[in-house]
C-alpha positions as a printed Julia matrix, in Angstrom:
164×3 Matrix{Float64}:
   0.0    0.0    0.0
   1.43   3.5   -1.07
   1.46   6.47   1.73
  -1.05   8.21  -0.47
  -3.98   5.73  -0.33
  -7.08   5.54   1.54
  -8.18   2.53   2.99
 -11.08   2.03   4.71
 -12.75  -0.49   7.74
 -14.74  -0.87  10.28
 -13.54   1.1   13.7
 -12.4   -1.17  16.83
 -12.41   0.24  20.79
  -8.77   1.09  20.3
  -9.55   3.61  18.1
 -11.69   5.7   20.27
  -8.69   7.98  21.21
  -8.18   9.32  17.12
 -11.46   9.23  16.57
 -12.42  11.67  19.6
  -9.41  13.87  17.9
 -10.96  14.19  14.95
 -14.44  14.77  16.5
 -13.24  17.47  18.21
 -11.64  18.99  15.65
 -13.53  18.36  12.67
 -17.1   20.34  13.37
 -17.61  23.35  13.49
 -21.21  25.77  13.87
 -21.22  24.86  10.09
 -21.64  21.24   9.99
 -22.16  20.53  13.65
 -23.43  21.17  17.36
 -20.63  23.09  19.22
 -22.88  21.99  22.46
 -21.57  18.25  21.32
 -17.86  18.81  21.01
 -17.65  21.71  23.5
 -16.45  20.38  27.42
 -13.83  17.76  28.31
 -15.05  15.12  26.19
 -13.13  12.06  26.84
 -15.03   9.13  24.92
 -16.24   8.53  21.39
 -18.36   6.06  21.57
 -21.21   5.06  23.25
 -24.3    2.99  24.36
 -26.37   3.53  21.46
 -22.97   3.61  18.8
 -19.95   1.6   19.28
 -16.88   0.51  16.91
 -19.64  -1.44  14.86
 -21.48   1.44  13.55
 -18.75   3.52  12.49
 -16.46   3.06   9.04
 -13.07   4.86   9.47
 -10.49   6.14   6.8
  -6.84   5.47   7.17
  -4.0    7.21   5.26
  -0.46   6.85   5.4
  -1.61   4.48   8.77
  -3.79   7.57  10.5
  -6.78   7.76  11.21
  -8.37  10.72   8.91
 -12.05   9.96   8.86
 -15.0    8.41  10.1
 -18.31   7.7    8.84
 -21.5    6.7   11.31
 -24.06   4.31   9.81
 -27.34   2.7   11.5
 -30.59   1.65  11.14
 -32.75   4.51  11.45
 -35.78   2.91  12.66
 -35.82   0.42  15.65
 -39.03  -1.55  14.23
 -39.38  -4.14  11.28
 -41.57  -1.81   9.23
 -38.74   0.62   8.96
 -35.87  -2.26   8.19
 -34.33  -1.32   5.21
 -33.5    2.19   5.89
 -30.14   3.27   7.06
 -29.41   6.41   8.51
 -25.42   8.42   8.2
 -25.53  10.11  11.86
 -22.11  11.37  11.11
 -19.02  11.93   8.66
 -16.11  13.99   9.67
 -12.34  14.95   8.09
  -9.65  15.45   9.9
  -9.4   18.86   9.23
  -5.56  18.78   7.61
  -6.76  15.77   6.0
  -9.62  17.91   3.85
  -9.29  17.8    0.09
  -7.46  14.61  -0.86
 -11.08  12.74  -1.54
 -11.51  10.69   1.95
 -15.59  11.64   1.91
 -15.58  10.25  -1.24
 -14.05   7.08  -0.56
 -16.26   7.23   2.76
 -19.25   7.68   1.19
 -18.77   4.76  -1.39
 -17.81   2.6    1.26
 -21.27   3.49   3.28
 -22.91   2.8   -0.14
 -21.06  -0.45  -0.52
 -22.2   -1.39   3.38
 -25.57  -0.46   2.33
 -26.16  -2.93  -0.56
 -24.24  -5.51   1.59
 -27.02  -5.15   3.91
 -29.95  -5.36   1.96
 -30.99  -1.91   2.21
 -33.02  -0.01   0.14
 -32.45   3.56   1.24
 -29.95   5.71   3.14
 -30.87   9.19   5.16
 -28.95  12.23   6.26
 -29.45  15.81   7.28
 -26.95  18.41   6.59
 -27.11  21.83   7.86
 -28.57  24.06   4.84
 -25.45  26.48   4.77
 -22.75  23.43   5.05
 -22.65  23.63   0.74
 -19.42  21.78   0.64
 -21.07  18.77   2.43
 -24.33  18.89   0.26
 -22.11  19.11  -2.68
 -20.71  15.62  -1.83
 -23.68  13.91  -0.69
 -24.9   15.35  -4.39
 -22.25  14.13  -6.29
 -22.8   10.59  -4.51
 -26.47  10.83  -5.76
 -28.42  11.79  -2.62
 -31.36  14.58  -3.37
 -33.15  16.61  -1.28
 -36.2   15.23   0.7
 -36.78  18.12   2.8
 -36.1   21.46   4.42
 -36.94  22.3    7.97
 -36.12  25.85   8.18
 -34.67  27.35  11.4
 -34.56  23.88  12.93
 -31.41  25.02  14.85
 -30.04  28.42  16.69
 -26.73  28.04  16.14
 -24.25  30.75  17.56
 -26.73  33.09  17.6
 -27.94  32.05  13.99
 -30.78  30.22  12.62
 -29.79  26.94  10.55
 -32.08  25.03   8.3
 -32.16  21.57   8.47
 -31.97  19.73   5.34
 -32.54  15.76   4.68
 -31.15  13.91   1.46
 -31.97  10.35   0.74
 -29.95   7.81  -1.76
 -32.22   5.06  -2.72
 -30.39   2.14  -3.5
């Protein structure tokens, strides 16, 4: 493997300690909840998401990336429908394609899984993000407008779907 590729895999425990990095690092009022990252965080996971849900990037043997996939409903009606409750870059990592490779991996889990859909939201002013959940071939299902209050600033809320 060359120093310049991307590799991708599920996370384990032990890599709660990069991944919390890049969590931390990674959002800001643009893409995320400062509320979430803001503190002395000093775990990634938890209860409801551990290693299992969560693809991670590697590059030149880093960790650079993460992606967060689950079911979004808890009942058999709704089986079938994943949800991405995450993706992050490491910020210095930006640029080089990981939420690409990311987002075709999710895709690839997807199909692996026998499901027919995948959901998001995005915050309406992250464009960068939209732009590569677009490019992927996710369109827009919905706006809720000034779902958040965000810094002082109202953020609309904006869910894309990929049907598969």
């Amino acid at each position: 493997m060359s120093d310049n590729s991307v590799t991708v895999r599920r996370a384990v425990a032990s890599d709660e300690a990069a991944l919390l990095e890049i969590e931390l690092t990674a959002w800001d009022a643009t893409s995320g909840f400062p509320s979430l990252t803001a503190g002395d965080r000093t775990t990634f996971f938890a209860e409801r998401y551990g290693p299992d849900a969560f693809l991670v990037a590697e590059l030149a043997g880093r960790l650079v990336g993460y992606i967060r996939l689950q079911d979004k409903y808890p009942f058999p009606e709704g089986a079938g429908v994943l949800s991405i409750n995450g993706l992050a870059v490491a910020p210095e990592a930006r640029g080089q394609g990981i939420g690409s490779v990311l987002m075709e991996a999710v895709t690839a889990e997807a199909k692996r899984r026998g499901a027919r859909k995948i959901t998001l939201h995005v915050h309406g002013v992250n464009t960068v993000a939209r732009r590569l959940y677009e490019r992927h071939g996710y369109v827009v299902e919905g706006t809720h407008p000034r779902e958040f209050l965000i810094d002082g600033q109202y953020v609309d809320a904006v869910d894309l779907a990929l049907f598969l």
